[in-house]
Amino acid sequence: MAQYVVRRLLLLVPVVIGILLITFLMKALIPTDAVTAMYQGQLSEKEAAQAIATLRAKYHLDLPWYQQFFIYVGDLMQGDFGESIRLRKPVIDEIGYRYVNTILLTALSLVIALVLGLTTGILAAARRNTWLDVTATTVGLFGISMPAFFFGLLLILVFSVWLRILPVVPHGWMAIILPAFALGIIEAAPLSQVARSNMIDVMRRDYILAARARGQSEMALIFRHALPNALIVVLTVVGLQIGNLLGGAFIVETIFSWHGIGELAVNAIQWRDFALTQAIILISAATYLIINLVADIMYAWLDPRVELVS
Amino acid sequence: MAAGIRSPHTLLDIKGLRTQFGSGRNPVNAVQGIDLQIGAGEILGLVGESGSGKSVLALSILRLIQSPGRIIGGSILFDGKDVLAMSNRELSGWRGRDIGIIFQQPQSCLNPVRRIGWQVAEPLRQQEKLSRKAAWDKAVTLLRSVGIPAPEEKALAYPHQLSGGQAQRVMIAVALALRPRLLIADEPTTALDVTIQAQILELLRDSCRDFGTSLMLVTHDLGVVARLADRVAVMYAGRIVEEGPVAPMLTAPSHPYARGLLDAAPRLGQMGGLRLRDIPGSIPDLSQPMPGCAFAPRCELRANLGLSACLGELPPFIPISEHHAARCWALPQADGIYSTPMTMGTRA
Amino acid sequence: MSTVVLEEPIVAIIPRWRVMAGKLLRNRAAVVGGSVVLALLLLAAFAPWIAPYDPFKINPVQRLKPPSFQHWFGTDEVGRDLLSRIIFGTRYFLLICLITASISATIGTLLGLIAGAGSALTDSIIMRIIDILLAFPYILLVLVVVAILGPSLWTGMAAVGIAGIPGYARLVRSSVLTVKREDYVTSARALGASDAEILFGTVLPNVMSPLIVYLAFATPLSALIASALSFAGLGTQPPAPEWGAMLVNSRTYLFSAWWAVAAPGMALFISIFGMNILGNGLRDVLDPRS
């Protein structure tokens, strides 16, 4: 097992370097560099030229790109993600608590998506071609076609305005309910489809026929024989699904004023605050990478067919 | 009516069984009116080429036909109980306990994420209500009895760690775990290496003999039948065309199709100068109505004798000897042809 | 045992596309989805004649009016007719679909073909890059490009298009690798066809089915992301009647004028839904496994 994990980690090295290069290049590719953006229109031309020269040196913008890259990676290693031009403070200070918020939101919506998606998917597969299956499939299609931002607004309209179950500006734990459901319900749809099609696929296999021929009841076939097989496949999708949740957080956080890194990213891009944007993208990509690594390792651990020793 | 050997006790009694696939205008009639009996302790070989409906018949007996297929007529009595009238609950109790089946691809019949021991023990725990420990111990014993080496360790293995032959041994152990009274083996050795086939067949025969289990051996391989069967039924296009004791069936079959099968089978010792013969033509489209003998369009005998009845009317079973009968219009008229020993290569 | 076919069955030779078209027309999902797409095309083509008002005409007297006989979908916060804006919005929607799909599908397919058919070195270089791009969640990749190019209609479309490339490349590459092993490719090679002939004459047509199905599902997803970008202020900018952008200002009036949110939201939802069920229909017809 340890050997497998090490091998899997080694495979990640080029990907990590690639991600670092991309986030680094983001800055290089941007037409106006950060310093120019910082003082645009605020100082006289002469003052500006002076300030820019000092700051260019300070941020190593006068060095060749590869040296800048090593300085960038070196800074990251020391936990230095740069300074936000707009917020005038280290990026890490702003991102810290917002990252926790985003993880909370993503985790809760994942739970909602899993519970809803798996139960409907498995039920639909077990009662294939009945009204239950048709309903689940149709609702799933609705979920896939529903823009997250519109769905979020609908939830506010229904629960806060019409039904008045939740306050319009919720505080504390209440604030996470609607965004989590907005994300969770939407992501439940593709999960449900994957669970359904995998269950149907597994239920067609010979070993299910053979188990049925041994007198196993339908319930036993579904839960003891088919489900473990189907879930292993679903697990691989869940890893990717979390990417959608992280991505969806950008929109949903904006709508519900949930102070996570998604909301911050949207603002950072509009502010042209590149250090901030860069850091958020890097952290999100790293999170996604780690989640998929964990999913892969779990998959290898759960599926006996994956040989752990090479 | 088929002239089955009446053993003292008829275990399985099928009458007029019909199974259909698909719906709409042209459903496929995979099994069209089968009468078949299997006696207690008997080994029946059911022979036919692929597409003849023999596997569908096997699944129909266990009521394992899945939509869009369905049984549309006839009756199946198992020890006097009406199988077609059983509820799902009754079927669950009956399958495994009284009747078992093993399939062609043993590897794909084992659940890939469950340990071998778990799979052998499962029927014991579910149906015999044995404890986890007792079921596992019995599973290990069963694995040993089907010739799995180091069964304690192999019980902990997963299916992909087994060879094809071992997997089929495990399948036999699972199928026989509850000592059913009838085992259906659908092409049990077809997917295995030739060197393993004989061992598996022996294991099947010996296990069935030890447990007093009847065996229905479904195969396209006459060699397999010759080794094991007491009695043979030949199937073509959803019907049984000839049925009788193994000796005359494998030396002098009466139905032109059965003869064709025999001519097409390679036999040791004859490979030298003789050519194998194939049967010209292919299996008919089972979604089209066939009023006559399904083999008639391919039948050289019909062409040689110029028989007109074959295409128009289904021949009845015509007795050849006490327990031997065939469905062929040529039988009453062609006495001489069938009494002569088989000749090879007449077509060439 | 081998058998000899005596009589060849007589089958009228019908072109494959006509068989497929016939199947599509009998597929309920495809017909419903196709109708939605057709309606979008017609609305976009004849928008100036169909729309009752000028979509940009501000009318402060008529601001935030609920749906009525004069304004079927109501009016927005500056008194513009929502129905007219929705109708003109189809043009943006289809433009976004067309541009994003063209960028992702063309570049992605080319990369996939090169990787799948090229040398081991080209393959591994392309695939390492694809792997790195796929290490970003889809929306994050879009944001990377938007952050570099700056927010606007065109950069938003380019960003969504570029972010879609890795998906196509990976699909096409794996299809090519599968097809390459098939006997008909081996026999084409045995008959002396050149690599390019094999790639475009034999391999590409056999990759088409999965490609079309992928296109049918990826395009509405791209449109969804593009409109989400506009909604977040990172894509099309108001006052353009793009459905996502229409929500930017009207969401402030969610509590008093729900119709200003519902109209563009529903338009987007119905369009995407239509495209998705068209995709379902296409998959049923083109994918022999389902």
Tab-separated table of N, CA and C in Angstrom, chain B residues 149-243:
chain	number	residue	atom	x	y	z
B	149	PRO	N	-6.317	-26.409	-4.290
B	149	PRO	CA	-5.174	-26.587	-3.405
B	149	PRO	C	-5.131	-25.475	-2.354
B	150	ALA	N	-4.656	-25.803	-1.159
B	150	ALA	CA	-4.564	-24.858	-0.041
B	150	ALA	C	-5.849	-24.051	0.127
B	151	PRO	N	-6.973	-24.731	0.371
B	151	PRO	CA	-8.271	-24.039	0.375
B	151	PRO	C	-8.388	-22.953	1.429
B	152	GLU	N	-7.668	-23.095	2.573
B	152	GLU	CA	-7.755	-22.063	3.606
B	152	GLU	C	-7.271	-20.732	3.059
B	153	GLU	N	-6.188	-20.781	2.256
B	153	GLU	CA	-5.650	-19.540	1.695
B	153	GLU	C	-6.493	-19.060	0.522
B	154	LYS	N	-6.872	-20.017	-0.333
B	154	LYS	CA	-7.627	-19.635	-1.528
B	154	LYS	C	-8.986	-19.023	-1.156
B	155	ALA	N	-9.513	-19.408	-0.015
B	155	ALA	CA	-10.796	-18.844	0.415
B	155	ALA	C	-10.675	-17.340	0.617
B	156	LEU	N	-9.460	-16.880	0.916
B	156	LEU	CA	-9.248	-15.448	1.135
B	156	LEU	C	-8.931	-14.706	-0.156
B	157	ALA	N	-8.772	-15.452	-1.248
B	157	ALA	CA	-8.393	-14.811	-2.516
B	157	ALA	C	-9.603	-14.192	-3.190
B	158	TYR	N	-9.315	-13.338	-4.160
B	158	TYR	CA	-10.375	-12.758	-4.987
B	158	TYR	C	-10.401	-13.465	-6.336
B	159	PRO	N	-11.561	-13.411	-7.031
B	159	PRO	CA	-11.704	-14.189	-8.265
B	159	PRO	C	-10.605	-13.958	-9.299
B	160	HIS	N	-10.111	-12.713	-9.427
B	160	HIS	CA	-9.132	-12.483	-10.490
B	160	HIS	C	-7.808	-13.174	-10.196
B	161	GLN	N	-7.656	-13.677	-8.962
B	161	GLN	CA	-6.418	-14.376	-8.620
B	161	GLN	C	-6.497	-15.872	-8.939
B	162	LEU	N	-7.639	-16.310	-9.471
B	162	LEU	CA	-7.798	-17.731	-9.805
B	162	LEU	C	-7.599	-17.959	-11.295
B	163	SER	N	-7.187	-19.180	-11.647
B	163	SER	CA	-7.176	-19.552	-13.059
B	163	SER	C	-8.598	-19.943	-13.459
B	164	GLY	N	-8.815	-20.081	-14.773
B	164	GLY	CA	-10.146	-20.441	-15.250
B	164	GLY	C	-10.621	-21.771	-14.676
B	165	GLY	N	-9.728	-22.731	-14.638
B	165	GLY	CA	-10.095	-24.047	-14.120
B	165	GLY	C	-10.455	-23.983	-12.647
B	166	GLN	N	-9.633	-23.243	-11.875
B	166	GLN	CA	-9.936	-23.091	-10.447
B	166	GLN	C	-11.269	-22.389	-10.252
B	167	ALA	N	-11.520	-21.358	-11.087
B	167	ALA	CA	-12.767	-20.612	-10.947
B	167	ALA	C	-13.956	-21.543	-11.190
B	168	GLN	N	-13.829	-22.424	-12.192
B	168	GLN	CA	-14.947	-23.333	-12.453
B	168	GLN	C	-15.103	-24.324	-11.300
B	169	ARG	N	-13.997	-24.722	-10.686
B	169	ARG	CA	-14.100	-25.588	-9.501
B	169	ARG	C	-14.850	-24.862	-8.382
B	170	VAL	N	-14.514	-23.574	-8.217
B	170	VAL	CA	-15.204	-22.800	-7.191
B	170	VAL	C	-16.696	-22.714	-7.515
B	171	MET	N	-17.011	-22.477	-8.798
B	171	MET	CA	-18.417	-22.386	-9.181
B	171	MET	C	-19.146	-23.689	-8.865
B	172	ILE	N	-18.459	-24.808	-9.094
B	172	ILE	CA	-19.076	-26.098	-8.786
B	172	ILE	C	-19.303	-26.213	-7.280
B	173	ALA	N	-18.297	-25.756	-6.515
B	173	ALA	CA	-18.449	-25.797	-5.056
B	173	ALA	C	-19.640	-24.944	-4.613
B	174	VAL	N	-19.768	-23.755	-5.189
B	174	VAL	CA	-20.875	-22.873	-4.812
B	174	VAL	C	-22.208	-23.515	-5.189
B	175	ALA	N	-22.256	-24.050	-6.426
B	175	ALA	CA	-23.517	-24.612	-6.903
B	175	ALA	C	-23.928	-25.834	-6.081
B	176	LEU	N	-22.922	-26.572	-5.607
B	176	LEU	CA	-23.255	-27.799	-4.879
B	176	LEU	C	-23.274	-27.605	-3.361
B	177	ALA	N	-23.041	-26.360	-2.922
B	177	ALA	CA	-22.940	-26.102	-1.478
B	177	ALA	C	-24.163	-26.622	-0.729
B	178	LEU	N	-25.342	-26.450	-1.304
B	178	LEU	CA	-26.566	-26.849	-0.609
B	178	LEU	C	-27.059	-28.218	-1.090
B	179	ARG	N	-26.215	-28.935	-1.790
B	179	ARG	CA	-26.549	-30.258	-2.305
B	179	ARG	C	-27.875	-30.277	-3.061
B	180	PRO	N	-27.946	-29.519	-4.162
B	180	PRO	CA	-29.199	-29.492	-4.922
B	180	PRO	C	-29.444	-30.851	-5.572
B	181	ARG	N	-30.657	-31.086	-6.013
B	181	ARG	CA	-30.986	-32.386	-6.597
B	181	ARG	C	-30.768	-32.386	-8.099
B	182	LEU	N	-30.696	-31.167	-8.671
B	182	LEU	CA	-30.406	-31.097	-10.101
B	182	LEU	C	-29.392	-29.987	-10.334
B	183	LEU	N	-28.362	-30.302	-11.108
B	183	LEU	CA	-27.395	-29.279	-11.491
B	183	LEU	C	-27.437	-29.148	-13.009
B	184	ILE	N	-27.581	-27.924	-13.471
B	184	ILE	CA	-27.500	-27.673	-14.906
B	184	ILE	C	-26.133	-27.071	-15.174
B	185	ALA	N	-25.379	-27.684	-16.081
B	185	ALA	CA	-24.055	-27.149	-16.412
B	185	ALA	C	-24.096	-26.699	-17.859
B	186	ASP	N	-24.043	-25.373	-18.053
B	186	ASP	CA	-24.181	-24.814	-19.399
B	186	ASP	C	-22.790	-24.569	-19.972
B	187	GLU	N	-22.366	-25.427	-20.858
B	187	GLU	CA	-21.031	-25.345	-21.471
B	187	GLU	C	-19.947	-25.168	-20.394
B	188	PRO	N	-19.868	-26.074	-19.429
B	188	PRO	CA	-18.992	-25.831	-18.283
B	188	PRO	C	-17.509	-25.852	-18.621
B	189	THR	N	-17.134	-26.431	-19.747
B	189	THR	CA	-15.696	-26.539	-20.033
B	189	THR	C	-15.294	-25.790	-21.294
B	190	THR	N	-16.253	-25.140	-21.950
B	190	THR	CA	-15.958	-24.532	-23.248
B	190	THR	C	-14.887	-23.460	-23.163
B	191	ALA	N	-14.909	-22.691	-22.050
B	191	ALA	CA	-13.978	-21.578	-21.947
B	191	ALA	C	-12.641	-21.997	-21.354
B	192	LEU	N	-12.485	-23.271	-21.052
B	192	LEU	CA	-11.277	-23.706	-20.346
B	192	LEU	C	-10.253	-24.320	-21.298
B	193	ASP	N	-9.015	-24.360	-20.844
B	193	ASP	CA	-7.967	-25.026	-21.601
B	193	ASP	C	-8.322	-26.506	-21.765
B	194	VAL	N	-7.944	-27.052	-22.897
B	194	VAL	CA	-8.287	-28.444	-23.197
B	194	VAL	C	-7.780	-29.376	-22.091
B	195	THR	N	-6.589	-29.072	-21.581
B	195	THR	CA	-6.008	-29.969	-20.575
B	195	THR	C	-6.807	-29.966	-19.280
B	196	ILE	N	-7.517	-28.874	-19.019
B	196	ILE	CA	-8.279	-28.754	-17.779
B	196	ILE	C	-9.662	-29.383	-17.945
B	197	GLN	N	-10.161	-29.377	-19.196
B	197	GLN	CA	-11.541	-29.787	-19.435
B	197	GLN	C	-11.872	-31.150	-18.832
B	198	ALA	N	-10.997	-32.115	-19.086
B	198	ALA	CA	-11.269	-33.471	-18.630
B	198	ALA	C	-11.382	-33.529	-17.108
B	199	GLN	N	-10.475	-32.786	-16.415
B	199	GLN	CA	-10.509	-32.780	-14.942
B	199	GLN	C	-11.836	-32.223	-14.424
B	200	ILE	N	-12.272	-31.135	-15.052
B	200	ILE	CA	-13.508	-30.507	-14.593
B	200	ILE	C	-14.697	-31.437	-14.828
B	201	LEU	N	-14.699	-32.096	-16.003
B	201	LEU	CA	-15.795	-33.020	-16.293
B	201	LEU	C	-15.833	-34.158	-15.284
B	202	GLU	N	-14.652	-34.672	-14.973
B	202	GLU	CA	-14.589	-35.741	-13.987
B	202	GLU	C	-15.114	-35.277	-12.641
B	203	LEU	N	-14.679	-34.049	-12.271
B	203	LEU	CA	-15.121	-33.483	-11.004
B	203	LEU	C	-16.641	-33.364	-10.979
B	204	LEU	N	-17.209	-32.879	-12.085
B	204	LEU	CA	-18.661	-32.738	-12.167
B	204	LEU	C	-19.334	-34.095	-11.984
B	205	ARG	N	-18.832	-35.087	-12.729
B	205	ARG	CA	-19.464	-36.404	-12.674
B	205	ARG	C	-19.364	-36.992	-11.267
B	206	ASP	N	-18.163	-36.898	-10.683
B	206	ASP	CA	-17.965	-37.504	-9.363
B	206	ASP	C	-18.767	-36.783	-8.288
B	207	SER	N	-18.773	-35.420	-8.358
B	207	SER	CA	-19.517	-34.683	-7.338
B	207	SER	C	-20.996	-35.009	-7.425
B	208	CYS	N	-21.508	-35.063	-8.661
B	208	CYS	CA	-22.926	-35.338	-8.806
B	208	CYS	C	-23.239	-36.742	-8.297
B	209	ARG	N	-22.335	-37.669	-8.590
B	209	ARG	CA	-22.566	-39.032	-8.127
B	209	ARG	C	-22.558	-39.070	-6.594
B	210	ASP	N	-21.560	-38.395	-5.978
B	210	ASP	CA	-21.455	-38.393	-4.520
B	210	ASP	C	-22.685	-37.796	-3.857
B	211	PHE	N	-23.179	-36.707	-4.445
B	211	PHE	CA	-24.309	-36.010	-3.812
B	211	PHE	C	-25.659	-36.541	-4.287
B	212	GLY	N	-25.648	-37.482	-5.226
B	212	GLY	CA	-26.913	-37.970	-5.775
B	212	GLY	C	-27.629	-36.908	-6.583
B	213	THR	N	-26.835	-36.017	-7.180
B	213	THR	CA	-27.422	-34.917	-7.943
B	213	THR	C	-27.577	-35.305	-9.399
B	214	SER	N	-28.731	-34.988	-9.979
B	214	SER	CA	-28.888	-35.195	-11.425
B	214	SER	C	-28.155	-34.078	-12.139
B	215	LEU	N	-27.718	-34.380	-13.380
B	215	LEU	CA	-26.950	-33.372	-14.104
B	215	LEU	C	-27.530	-33.201	-15.496
B	216	MET	N	-27.758	-31.942	-15.853
B	216	MET	CA	-28.125	-31.656	-17.237
B	216	MET	C	-26.946	-30.927	-17.839
B	217	LEU	N	-26.286	-31.567	-18.779
B	217	LEU	CA	-25.046	-31.050	-19.333
B	217	LEU	C	-25.342	-30.428	-20.694
B	218	VAL	N	-25.265	-29.101	-20.752
B	218	VAL	CA	-25.572	-28.408	-22.002
B	218	VAL	C	-24.267	-28.156	-22.724
B	219	THR	N	-24.163	-28.600	-23.971
B	219	THR	CA	-22.881	-28.461	-24.661
B	219	THR	C	-23.053	-28.550	-26.168
B	220	HIS	N	-22.036	-28.081	-26.866
B	220	HIS	CA	-22.031	-28.287	-28.314
B	220	HIS	C	-21.028	-29.382	-28.664
B	221	ASP	N	-20.364	-29.888	-27.612
B	221	ASP	CA	-19.213	-30.761	-27.802
B	221	ASP	C	-19.625	-32.214	-27.562
B	222	LEU	N	-19.649	-32.980	-28.640
B	222	LEU	CA	-20.091	-34.370	-28.504
B	222	LEU	C	-19.123	-35.181	-27.654
B	223	GLY	N	-17.854	-34.775	-27.649
B	223	GLY	CA	-16.871	-35.475	-26.838
B	223	GLY	C	-17.218	-35.407	-25.364
B	224	VAL	N	-17.678	-34.236	-24.928
B	224	VAL	CA	-18.072	-34.032	-23.538
B	224	VAL	C	-19.228	-34.962	-23.193
B	225	VAL	N	-20.190	-35.038	-24.148
B	225	VAL	CA	-21.364	-35.874	-23.917
B	225	VAL	C	-20.964	-37.337	-23.808
B	226	ALA	N	-20.066	-37.747	-24.706
B	226	ALA	CA	-19.654	-39.144	-24.742
B	226	ALA	C	-19.042	-39.564	-23.408
B	227	ARG	N	-18.300	-38.632	-22.778
B	227	ARG	CA	-17.633	-38.923	-21.523
B	227	ARG	C	-18.604	-39.144	-20.364
B	228	LEU	N	-19.673	-38.322	-20.337
B	228	LEU	CA	-20.464	-38.246	-19.114
B	228	LEU	C	-21.890	-38.769	-19.208
B	229	ALA	N	-22.538	-38.500	-20.340
B	229	ALA	CA	-23.996	-38.578	-20.339
B	229	ALA	C	-24.515	-40.011	-20.340
B	230	ASP	N	-25.679	-40.213	-19.714
B	230	ASP	CA	-26.408	-41.469	-19.830
B	230	ASP	C	-27.309	-41.410	-21.057
B	231	ARG	N	-27.798	-40.184	-21.331
B	231	ARG	CA	-28.837	-40.012	-22.335
B	231	ARG	C	-28.557	-38.689	-23.027
B	232	VAL	N	-28.929	-38.585	-24.295
B	232	VAL	CA	-28.623	-37.381	-25.062
B	232	VAL	C	-29.879	-36.859	-25.740
B	233	ALA	N	-30.026	-35.542	-25.724
B	233	ALA	CA	-31.076	-34.899	-26.510
B	233	ALA	C	-30.399	-33.889	-27.423
B	234	VAL	N	-30.776	-33.909	-28.697
B	234	VAL	CA	-30.176	-32.974	-29.652
B	234	VAL	C	-31.196	-31.872	-29.952
B	235	MET	N	-30.731	-30.641	-29.867
B	235	MET	CA	-31.638	-29.519	-30.059
B	235	MET	C	-31.282	-28.787	-31.338
B	236	TYR	N	-32.305	-28.375	-32.058
B	236	TYR	CA	-32.075	-27.556	-33.239
B	236	TYR	C	-33.187	-26.526	-33.364
B	237	ALA	N	-32.819	-25.271	-33.488
B	237	ALA	CA	-33.778	-24.181	-33.716
B	237	ALA	C	-34.927	-24.209	-32.709
B	238	GLY	N	-34.582	-24.370	-31.435
B	238	GLY	CA	-35.601	-24.240	-30.388
B	238	GLY	C	-36.402	-25.508	-30.131
B	239	ARG	N	-36.063	-26.600	-30.845
B	239	ARG	CA	-36.804	-27.855	-30.607
B	239	ARG	C	-35.825	-28.999	-30.392
B	240	ILE	N	-36.304	-30.037	-29.719
B	240	ILE	CA	-35.498	-31.248	-29.632
B	240	ILE	C	-35.819	-32.093	-30.849
B	241	VAL	N	-34.766	-32.474	-31.582
B	241	VAL	CA	-35.019	-33.215	-32.808
B	241	VAL	C	-34.754	-34.710	-32.638
B	242	GLU	N	-33.942	-35.057	-31.634
B	242	GLU	CA	-33.709	-36.472	-31.419
B	242	GLU	C	-33.285	-36.696	-29.979
B	243	GLU	N	-33.715	-37.816	-29.441
B	243	GLU	CA	-33.419	-38.095	-28.046
B	243	GLU	C	-33.252	-39.588	-27.865
